[in-house]
Amino acid sequence: MEQSFDVATLVGIYNQINHYGRTNGMQLTVATPGQVEYSMTVRPEHLSSPGTCHGGVIAGLMDSALGAAALTLSFQSGELVSTVEFKINYLHPVRLNDYLVARARVDHSGKTLIVSSAEISCLTRELVVARGMGTFNRYPADKRDFHRLLFPDADDAPADI
């Protein structure tokens, strides 16, 4: 029997265990499975030079948004995703206190791969600062500790979790 999953509950669990997002002040909002927004405000610890955000912070937001779009879609069938590759185009510098919103969507969902795209907008300055695209590998949730959170009553959970 195929099990159905409540995406909102799974996203809630994901937010609890996503230390990277919390540490960087990122907030995930799911419009629908496969379409998300990830937002954050640039803080002093995100700067690489006076007043300018490090590109790695923007890349981290991009990867998170692209992956979350893929993850919310794969959650529907009890699967997780991992990044295979992603690319980013930086269009404008990002500054201290800029409020960023990454809007991502799934463009293709296959049996083993999901492709998503996103753009990051700086709402503070009404400007698109980056665009990106990513490919994600789908795999069963029972391959990770997440299995225990998805299936708390399962008798067949792997013993090493």
Coordinates of C-alpha atoms in Angstrom, one line a residue:
M1 CA 0.0 0.0 0.0
E2 CA 1.4 3.4 -1.0
Q3 CA 1.6 5.8 1.9
S4 CA 0.6 9.5 1.5
F5 CA 2.5 12.3 3.2
D6 CA 1.3 15.6 4.6
V7 CA 3.8 18.0 3.0
A8 CA 3.2 20.7 5.6
T9 CA 4.1 18.3 8.5
L10 CA 7.2 17.2 6.6
V11 CA 8.3 20.8 6.0
G12 CA 7.8 21.4 9.7
I13 CA 10.1 18.5 10.5
Y14 CA 12.6 19.7 7.9
N15 CA 12.6 23.2 9.5
Q16 CA 13.3 21.7 12.9
I17 CA 16.4 19.7 11.7
N18 CA 17.7 22.3 9.2
H19 CA 20.5 23.9 11.3
Y20 CA 22.0 25.7 8.3
G21 CA 18.8 27.6 7.6
R22 CA 18.2 28.6 11.2
T23 CA 21.8 29.7 11.7
N24 CA 21.6 32.0 8.7
G25 CA 18.2 33.4 9.6
M26 CA 16.4 31.8 6.6
Q27 CA 12.7 31.3 6.5
L28 CA 11.0 28.7 4.3
T29 CA 7.5 29.2 2.9
V30 CA 5.9 26.6 0.7
A31 CA 3.4 27.9 -1.8
T32 CA 2.6 24.4 -3.1
P33 CA 4.7 21.2 -3.4
G34 CA 7.4 22.1 -5.9
Q35 CA 7.2 25.9 -5.4
V36 CA 8.8 27.7 -2.5
E37 CA 10.1 31.0 -1.1
Y38 CA 13.2 31.2 1.1
S39 CA 13.9 34.6 2.7
M40 CA 16.6 36.1 4.8
T41 CA 18.1 39.4 5.9
V42 CA 21.9 40.0 5.3
R43 CA 23.6 40.3 8.6
P44 CA 27.1 41.4 9.5
E45 CA 28.4 37.8 9.7
H46 CA 27.4 37.4 6.0
L47 CA 29.8 40.1 4.8
S48 CA 33.0 39.5 2.9
S49 CA 34.0 43.1 2.7
P50 CA 32.6 46.3 4.4
G51 CA 28.9 46.4 3.4
T52 CA 29.0 43.6 0.8
C53 CA 27.6 40.1 1.2
H54 CA 29.8 37.1 0.5
G55 CA 28.8 35.2 -2.7
G56 CA 28.8 32.0 -0.8
V57 CA 25.9 33.2 1.3
I58 CA 23.9 34.0 -1.8
A59 CA 24.9 30.5 -3.2
G60 CA 23.8 28.9 0.0
L61 CA 20.4 30.7 -0.2
M62 CA 20.1 29.6 -3.9
D63 CA 21.0 26.0 -3.2
S64 CA 18.6 25.9 -0.3
A65 CA 15.7 27.4 -2.4
L66 CA 16.3 25.1 -5.4
G67 CA 16.6 22.1 -3.1
A68 CA 13.5 23.0 -1.0
A69 CA 11.4 23.2 -4.2
A70 CA 12.6 19.7 -5.2
L71 CA 12.3 18.4 -1.6
T72 CA 8.7 19.6 -1.1
L73 CA 7.7 17.8 -4.3
S74 CA 9.7 14.6 -3.5
F75 CA 8.1 14.6 0.1
Q76 CA 4.8 13.6 -1.5
S77 CA 6.2 10.2 -2.2
G78 CA 8.3 9.8 0.9
E79 CA 11.6 10.7 -0.8
L80 CA 14.4 13.1 0.0
V81 CA 16.8 14.9 -2.4
S82 CA 20.4 15.7 -2.6
T83 CA 22.1 18.3 -4.8
V84 CA 23.8 16.9 -7.9
E85 CA 24.8 20.2 -9.3
F86 CA 23.6 23.8 -9.5
K87 CA 24.7 27.0 -11.2
I88 CA 24.2 30.6 -10.2
N89 CA 24.5 33.9 -12.0
Y90 CA 25.3 36.9 -9.7
L91 CA 23.6 39.9 -11.2
H92 CA 24.1 42.6 -8.6
P93 CA 26.0 43.0 -5.3
V94 CA 24.1 42.3 -2.1
R95 CA 24.5 44.7 0.8
L96 CA 24.2 44.6 4.6
N97 CA 20.6 44.6 5.8
D98 CA 19.2 43.7 2.3
Y99 CA 16.1 41.6 2.6
L100 CA 16.4 38.7 0.1
V101 CA 13.6 36.4 -1.2
A102 CA 14.5 33.4 -3.3
R103 CA 11.5 32.1 -5.3
A104 CA 12.1 28.6 -6.6
R105 CA 10.0 26.1 -8.7
V106 CA 10.4 22.6 -10.0
D107 CA 10.8 22.7 -13.8
H108 CA 11.1 18.9 -14.3
S109 CA 10.4 15.9 -12.1
G110 CA 11.7 12.6 -13.4
K111 CA 12.1 9.1 -11.8
T112 CA 15.5 9.8 -10.3
L113 CA 16.2 13.6 -11.0
I114 CA 14.4 16.8 -10.3
V115 CA 15.4 20.1 -12.0
S116 CA 14.4 23.4 -10.4
S117 CA 15.1 27.1 -11.1
A118 CA 15.1 30.2 -8.9
E119 CA 15.7 33.9 -8.7
I120 CA 16.8 35.8 -5.7
S121 CA 15.3 39.3 -5.3
C122 CA 16.4 42.0 -3.0
L123 CA 13.1 43.5 -1.8
T124 CA 15.0 46.3 -0.1
R125 CA 16.1 47.7 -3.4
E126 CA 13.5 46.0 -5.7
L127 CA 16.2 44.2 -7.7
V128 CA 16.8 40.7 -8.9
V129 CA 20.3 39.9 -7.6
A130 CA 20.8 36.3 -8.8
R131 CA 19.3 33.5 -10.9
G132 CA 20.1 29.8 -10.7
M133 CA 19.2 26.3 -11.7
G134 CA 19.8 23.0 -10.0
T135 CA 19.6 19.2 -10.4
F136 CA 18.6 17.0 -7.5
N137 CA 18.8 13.3 -6.9
R138 CA 15.7 11.6 -5.5
Y139 CA 16.1 8.8 -3.0
P140 CA 13.9 6.9 -0.5
A141 CA 13.7 8.6 3.0
D142 CA 14.7 5.3 4.6
K143 CA 18.3 5.9 3.4
R144 CA 18.7 8.6 6.1
D145 CA 17.8 9.2 9.8
F146 CA 14.8 11.2 8.4
H147 CA 13.1 7.8 8.0
R148 CA 12.4 7.6 11.8
L149 CA 10.7 11.0 11.6
L150 CA 8.6 10.1 8.6
F151 CA 7.7 6.6 9.9
P152 CA 7.6 6.8 13.7
D153 CA 5.6 3.6 14.1
A154 CA 7.3 1.5 11.4
D155 CA 8.6 -1.9 12.5
D156 CA 10.9 -2.1 9.5
A157 CA 13.0 1.0 10.4
P158 CA 16.7 0.2 10.0
A159 CA 18.3 -0.8 13.3
D160 CA 21.2 1.6 13.0
I161 CA 19.0 4.8 13.1

